[in-house]
mmCIF file of C-alpha atoms and ligand atoms in Angstrom:
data_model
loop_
_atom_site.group_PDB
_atom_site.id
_atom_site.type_symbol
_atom_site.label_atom_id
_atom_site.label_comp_id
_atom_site.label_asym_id
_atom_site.label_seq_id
_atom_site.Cartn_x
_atom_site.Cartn_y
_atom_site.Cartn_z
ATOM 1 C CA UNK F 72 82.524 94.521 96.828
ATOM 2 C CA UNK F 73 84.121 93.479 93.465
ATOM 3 C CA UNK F 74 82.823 90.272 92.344
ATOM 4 C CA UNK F 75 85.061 87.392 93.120
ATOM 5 C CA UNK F 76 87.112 85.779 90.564
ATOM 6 C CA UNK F 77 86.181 81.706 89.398
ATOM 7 C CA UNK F 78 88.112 79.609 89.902
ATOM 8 C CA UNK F 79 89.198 76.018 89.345
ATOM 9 C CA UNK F 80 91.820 74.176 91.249
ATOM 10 C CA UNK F 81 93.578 70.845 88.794
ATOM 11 C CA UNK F 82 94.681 68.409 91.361
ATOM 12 C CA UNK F 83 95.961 64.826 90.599
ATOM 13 C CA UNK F 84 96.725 63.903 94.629
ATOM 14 C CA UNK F 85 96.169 64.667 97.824
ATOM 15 C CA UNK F 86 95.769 68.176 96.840
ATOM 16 C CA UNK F 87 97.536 69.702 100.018
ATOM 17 C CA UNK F 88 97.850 73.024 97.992
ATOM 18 C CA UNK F 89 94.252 72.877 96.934
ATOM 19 C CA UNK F 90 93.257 72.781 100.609
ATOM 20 C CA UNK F 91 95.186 75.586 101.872
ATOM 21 C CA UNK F 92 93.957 77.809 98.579
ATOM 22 C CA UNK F 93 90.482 76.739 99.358
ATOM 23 C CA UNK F 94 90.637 77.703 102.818
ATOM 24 C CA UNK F 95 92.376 81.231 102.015
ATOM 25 C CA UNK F 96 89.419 81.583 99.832
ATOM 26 C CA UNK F 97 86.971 81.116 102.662
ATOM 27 C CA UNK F 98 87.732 84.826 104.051
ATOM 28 C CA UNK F 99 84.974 87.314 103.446
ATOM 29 C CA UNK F 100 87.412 89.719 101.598
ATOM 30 C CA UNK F 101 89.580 87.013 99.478
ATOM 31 C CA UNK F 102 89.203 87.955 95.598
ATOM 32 C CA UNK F 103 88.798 84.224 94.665
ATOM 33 C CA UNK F 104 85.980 82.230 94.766
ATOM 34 C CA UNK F 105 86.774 78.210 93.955
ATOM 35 C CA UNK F 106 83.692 76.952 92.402
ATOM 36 C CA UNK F 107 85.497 73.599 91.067
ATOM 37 C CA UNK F 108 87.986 71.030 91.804
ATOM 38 C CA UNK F 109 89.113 68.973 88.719
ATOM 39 C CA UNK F 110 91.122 65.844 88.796
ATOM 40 C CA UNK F 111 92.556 63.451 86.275
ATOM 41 C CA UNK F 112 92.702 60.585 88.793
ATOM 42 C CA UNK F 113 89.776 59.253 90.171
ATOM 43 C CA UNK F 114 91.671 58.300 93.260
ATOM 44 C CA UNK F 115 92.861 61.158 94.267
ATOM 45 C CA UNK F 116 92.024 62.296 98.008
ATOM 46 C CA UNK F 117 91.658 65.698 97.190
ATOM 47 C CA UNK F 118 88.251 65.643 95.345
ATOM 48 C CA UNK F 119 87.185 64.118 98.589
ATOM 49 C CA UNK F 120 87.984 66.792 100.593
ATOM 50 C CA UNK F 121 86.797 69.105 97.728
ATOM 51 C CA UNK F 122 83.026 67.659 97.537
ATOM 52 C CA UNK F 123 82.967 67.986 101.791
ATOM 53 C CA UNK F 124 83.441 71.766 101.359
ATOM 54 C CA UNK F 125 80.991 71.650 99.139
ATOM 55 C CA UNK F 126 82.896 72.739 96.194
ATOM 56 C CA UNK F 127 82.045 71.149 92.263
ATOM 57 C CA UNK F 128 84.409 68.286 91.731
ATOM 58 C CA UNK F 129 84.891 66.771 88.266
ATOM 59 C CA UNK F 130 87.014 63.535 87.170
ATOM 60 C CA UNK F 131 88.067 63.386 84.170
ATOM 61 C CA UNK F 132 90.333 60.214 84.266
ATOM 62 C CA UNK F 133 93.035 60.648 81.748
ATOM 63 C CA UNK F 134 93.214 56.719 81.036
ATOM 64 C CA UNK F 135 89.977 56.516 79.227
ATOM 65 C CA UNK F 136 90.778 59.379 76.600
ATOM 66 C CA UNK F 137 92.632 58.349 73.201
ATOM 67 C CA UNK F 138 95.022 61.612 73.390
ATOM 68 C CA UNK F 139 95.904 64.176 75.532
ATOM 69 C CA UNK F 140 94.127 66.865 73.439
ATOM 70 C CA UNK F 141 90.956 64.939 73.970
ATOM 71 C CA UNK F 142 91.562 65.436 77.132
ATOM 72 C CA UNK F 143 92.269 69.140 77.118
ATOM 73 C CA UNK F 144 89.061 70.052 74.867
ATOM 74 C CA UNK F 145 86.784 68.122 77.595
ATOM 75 C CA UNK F 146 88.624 70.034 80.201
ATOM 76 C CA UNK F 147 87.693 73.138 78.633
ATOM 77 C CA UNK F 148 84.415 72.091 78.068
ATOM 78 C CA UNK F 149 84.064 71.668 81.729
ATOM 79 C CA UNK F 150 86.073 74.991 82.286
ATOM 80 C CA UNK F 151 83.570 76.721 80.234
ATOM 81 C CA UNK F 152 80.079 74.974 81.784
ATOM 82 C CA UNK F 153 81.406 76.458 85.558
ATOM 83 C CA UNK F 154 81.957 79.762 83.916
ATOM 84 C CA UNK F 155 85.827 79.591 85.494
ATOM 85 C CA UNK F 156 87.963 82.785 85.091
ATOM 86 C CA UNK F 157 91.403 81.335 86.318
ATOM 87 C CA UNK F 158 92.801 78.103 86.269
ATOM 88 C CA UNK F 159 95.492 77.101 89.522
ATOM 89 C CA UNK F 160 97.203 73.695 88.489
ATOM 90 C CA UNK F 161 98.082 72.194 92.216
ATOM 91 C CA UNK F 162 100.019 69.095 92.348
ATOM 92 C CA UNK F 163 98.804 68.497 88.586
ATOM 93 C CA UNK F 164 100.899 65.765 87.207
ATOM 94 C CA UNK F 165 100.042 66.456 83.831
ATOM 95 C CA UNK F 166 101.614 68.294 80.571
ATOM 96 C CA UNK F 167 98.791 70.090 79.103
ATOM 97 C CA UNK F 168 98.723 70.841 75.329
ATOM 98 C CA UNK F 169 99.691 74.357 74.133
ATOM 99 C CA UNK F 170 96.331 74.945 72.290
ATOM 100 C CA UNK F 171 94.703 74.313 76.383
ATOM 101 C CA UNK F 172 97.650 76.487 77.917
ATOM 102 C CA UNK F 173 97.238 79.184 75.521
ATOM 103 C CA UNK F 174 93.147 79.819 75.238
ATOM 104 C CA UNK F 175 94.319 81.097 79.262
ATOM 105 C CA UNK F 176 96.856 83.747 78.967
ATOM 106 C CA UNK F 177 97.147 85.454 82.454
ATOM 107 C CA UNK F 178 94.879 83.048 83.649
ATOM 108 C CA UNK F 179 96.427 79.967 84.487
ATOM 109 C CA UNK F 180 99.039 79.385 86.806
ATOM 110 C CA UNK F 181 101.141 76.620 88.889
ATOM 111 C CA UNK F 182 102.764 76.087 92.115
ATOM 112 C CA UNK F 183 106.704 74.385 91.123
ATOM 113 C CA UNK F 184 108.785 72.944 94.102
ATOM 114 C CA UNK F 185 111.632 74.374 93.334
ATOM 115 C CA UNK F 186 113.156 78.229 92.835
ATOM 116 C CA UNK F 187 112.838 78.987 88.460
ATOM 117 C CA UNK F 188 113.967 79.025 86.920
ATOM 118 C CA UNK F 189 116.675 76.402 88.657
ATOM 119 C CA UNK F 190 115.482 72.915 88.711
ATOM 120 C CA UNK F 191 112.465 72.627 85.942
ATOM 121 C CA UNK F 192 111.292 69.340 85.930
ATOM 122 C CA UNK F 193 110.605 66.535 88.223
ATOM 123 C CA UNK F 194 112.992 65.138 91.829
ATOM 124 C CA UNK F 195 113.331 68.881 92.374
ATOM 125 C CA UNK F 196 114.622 68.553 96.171
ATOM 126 C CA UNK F 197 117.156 65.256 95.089
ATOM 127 C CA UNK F 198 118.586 67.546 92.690
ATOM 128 C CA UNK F 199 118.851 70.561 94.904
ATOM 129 C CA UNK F 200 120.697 68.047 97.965
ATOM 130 C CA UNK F 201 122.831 66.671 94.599
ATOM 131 C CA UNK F 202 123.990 69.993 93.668
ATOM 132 C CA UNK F 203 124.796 71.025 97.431
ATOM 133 C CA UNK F 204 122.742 74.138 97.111
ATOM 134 C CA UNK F 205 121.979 76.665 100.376
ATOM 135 C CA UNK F 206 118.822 77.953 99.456
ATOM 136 C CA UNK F 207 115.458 75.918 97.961
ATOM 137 C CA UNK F 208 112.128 76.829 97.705
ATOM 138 C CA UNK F 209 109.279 77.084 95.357
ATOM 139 C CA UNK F 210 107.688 79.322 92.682
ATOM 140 C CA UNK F 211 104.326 80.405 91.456
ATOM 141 C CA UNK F 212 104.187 81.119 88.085
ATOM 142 C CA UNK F 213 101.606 81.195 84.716
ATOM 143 C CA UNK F 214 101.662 78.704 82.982
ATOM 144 C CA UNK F 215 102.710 78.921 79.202
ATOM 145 C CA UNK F 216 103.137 75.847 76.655
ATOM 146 C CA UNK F 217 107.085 75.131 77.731
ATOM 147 C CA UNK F 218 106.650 73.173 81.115
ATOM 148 C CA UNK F 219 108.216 75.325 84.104
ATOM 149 C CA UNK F 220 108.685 78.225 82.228
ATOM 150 C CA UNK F 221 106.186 80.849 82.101
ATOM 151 C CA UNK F 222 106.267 84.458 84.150
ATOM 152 C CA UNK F 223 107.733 83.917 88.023
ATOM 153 C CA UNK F 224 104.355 85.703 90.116
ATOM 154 C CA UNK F 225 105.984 84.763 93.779
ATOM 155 C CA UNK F 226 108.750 82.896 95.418
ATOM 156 C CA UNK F 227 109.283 81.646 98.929
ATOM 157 C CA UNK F 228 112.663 79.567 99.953
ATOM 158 C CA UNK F 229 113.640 77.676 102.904
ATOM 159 C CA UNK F 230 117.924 77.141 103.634
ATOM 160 C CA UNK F 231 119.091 73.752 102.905
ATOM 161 C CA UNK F 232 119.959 71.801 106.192
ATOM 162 C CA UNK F 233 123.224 69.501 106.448
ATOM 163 C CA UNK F 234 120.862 66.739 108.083
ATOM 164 C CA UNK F 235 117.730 67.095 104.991
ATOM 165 C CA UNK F 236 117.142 64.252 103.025
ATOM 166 C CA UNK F 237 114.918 64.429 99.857
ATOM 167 C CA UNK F 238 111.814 64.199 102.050
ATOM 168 C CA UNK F 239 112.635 66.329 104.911
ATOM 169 C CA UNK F 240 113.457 69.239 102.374
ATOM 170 C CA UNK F 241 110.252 68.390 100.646
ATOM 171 C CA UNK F 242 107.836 68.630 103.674
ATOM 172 C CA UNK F 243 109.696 72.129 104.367
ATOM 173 C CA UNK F 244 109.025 73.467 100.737
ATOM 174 C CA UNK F 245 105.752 71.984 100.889
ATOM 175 C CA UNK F 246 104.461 74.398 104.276
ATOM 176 C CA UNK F 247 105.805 77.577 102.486
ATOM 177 C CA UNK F 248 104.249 76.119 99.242
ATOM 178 C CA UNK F 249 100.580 76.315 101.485
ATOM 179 C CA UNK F 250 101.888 79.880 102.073
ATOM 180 C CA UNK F 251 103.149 81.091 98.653
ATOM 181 C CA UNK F 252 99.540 79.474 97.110
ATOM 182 C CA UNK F 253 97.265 81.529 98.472
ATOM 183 C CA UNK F 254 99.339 84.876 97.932
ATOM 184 C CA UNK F 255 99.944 84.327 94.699
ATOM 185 C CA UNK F 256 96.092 83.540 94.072
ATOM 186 C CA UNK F 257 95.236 86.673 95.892
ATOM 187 C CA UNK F 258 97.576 88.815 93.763
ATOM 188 C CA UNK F 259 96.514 87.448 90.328
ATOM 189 C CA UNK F 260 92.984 87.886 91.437
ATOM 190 C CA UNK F 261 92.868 91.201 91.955
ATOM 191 C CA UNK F 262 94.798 92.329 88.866
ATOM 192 C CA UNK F 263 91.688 90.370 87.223
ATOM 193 C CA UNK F 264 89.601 92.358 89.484
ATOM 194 C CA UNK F 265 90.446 95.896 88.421
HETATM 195 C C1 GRF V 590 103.920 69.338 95.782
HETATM 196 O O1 GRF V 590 105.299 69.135 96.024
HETATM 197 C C2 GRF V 590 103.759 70.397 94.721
HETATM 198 O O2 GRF V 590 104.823 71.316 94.717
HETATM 199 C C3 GRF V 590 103.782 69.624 93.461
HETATM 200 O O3 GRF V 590 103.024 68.467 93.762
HETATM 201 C C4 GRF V 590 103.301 68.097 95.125
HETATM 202 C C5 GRF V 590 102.051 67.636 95.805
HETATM 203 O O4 GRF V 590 101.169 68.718 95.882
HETATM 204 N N1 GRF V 590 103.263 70.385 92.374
HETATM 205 P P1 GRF V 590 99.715 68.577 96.590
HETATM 206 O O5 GRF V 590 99.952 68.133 98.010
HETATM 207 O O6 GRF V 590 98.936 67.522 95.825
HETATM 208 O O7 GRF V 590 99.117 69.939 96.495
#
């Protein structure tokens, strides 16, 4: 059995997309392994969750750091104590700097509620019901210094609905987000693998 690949989920939230990657990592023959949980908001309900399953969790509140690439080189310090291979951003509401982004090539990537390279950015599903579109979804992709922007790895879409309001459409992307997550993790970590 090939060793497992470490890795670290960045959560600011409720970390819904942490939860379903760290339960697709619980099967025997998942190539992952998360071995930390890292949050820049000490409120946020994932690391709860996160410390339950018995999994490192780390704060690193972003209020109490002078810049942002203070932040990113104690991040990477921390990155580098748990021995982490691959970095999955998950409801991360943070830009992070391109010297942090790009000391990960191939090894860092982020779920985007939306199909990219359409709606980059933030109010993904308001714009999508603005624009009338048919189709939404969301998109897996590495992360590179440009926000939104870097390689597509997987896609998943749900059809826009007469009746969906911002939140409606949201919850929908949200369940094949829980889907997408955990494929995308499982692809990425076995190309590591080989
Ligand atoms: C989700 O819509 C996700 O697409 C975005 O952040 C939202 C919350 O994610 N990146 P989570 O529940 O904290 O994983």
């Amino acid at each position: 059995m090939m060793a497992k690949v470490r890795t670290a989920i960045f959560i600011s939230g409720g970390g819904s997309n942490m939860r379903s990657l760290v339960e697709a990592s619980q099967a025997a023959n998942f190539p992952a392994q998360i071995i930390l949980v890292l949050s820049n908001r000490p409120d946020a309900g994932g690391l709860a969750y996160a410390a339950e399953q018995g999994i490192a969790t780390v704060c690193l509140d972003h209020k109490t750091f002078k810049t942002r690439a203070d932040f990113d080189s104690e991040a990477q310090a921390v990155l580098e104590r748990f021995d982490i291979e691959l970095v999955c951003l998950a409801g991360f509401m943070r830009l992070l700097t391109p010297d942090f982004v790009n000391a990960w090539p191939g090894r860092m990537i982020n779920i985007h509620p939306a199909l990219l390279p359409a709606y980059k950015g933030l109010h993904t599903h308001e714009r999508a019901l603005a624009d009338k579109v048919k189709e939404h979804g969301c998109t897996v992709h590495f992360v590179t210094p440009e926000m939104d922007e870097g390689e597509i790895i997987l896609q998943r879409t749900v059809v826009v609905l007469e009746t969906d309001t911002p939140a409606t459409l949201a919850a929908r992307v949200l369940q094949q987000e829980h889907l997408a997550y955990p494929e995308a993790l499982r692809l990425v970590s076995q190309r590591l693998q080989v």
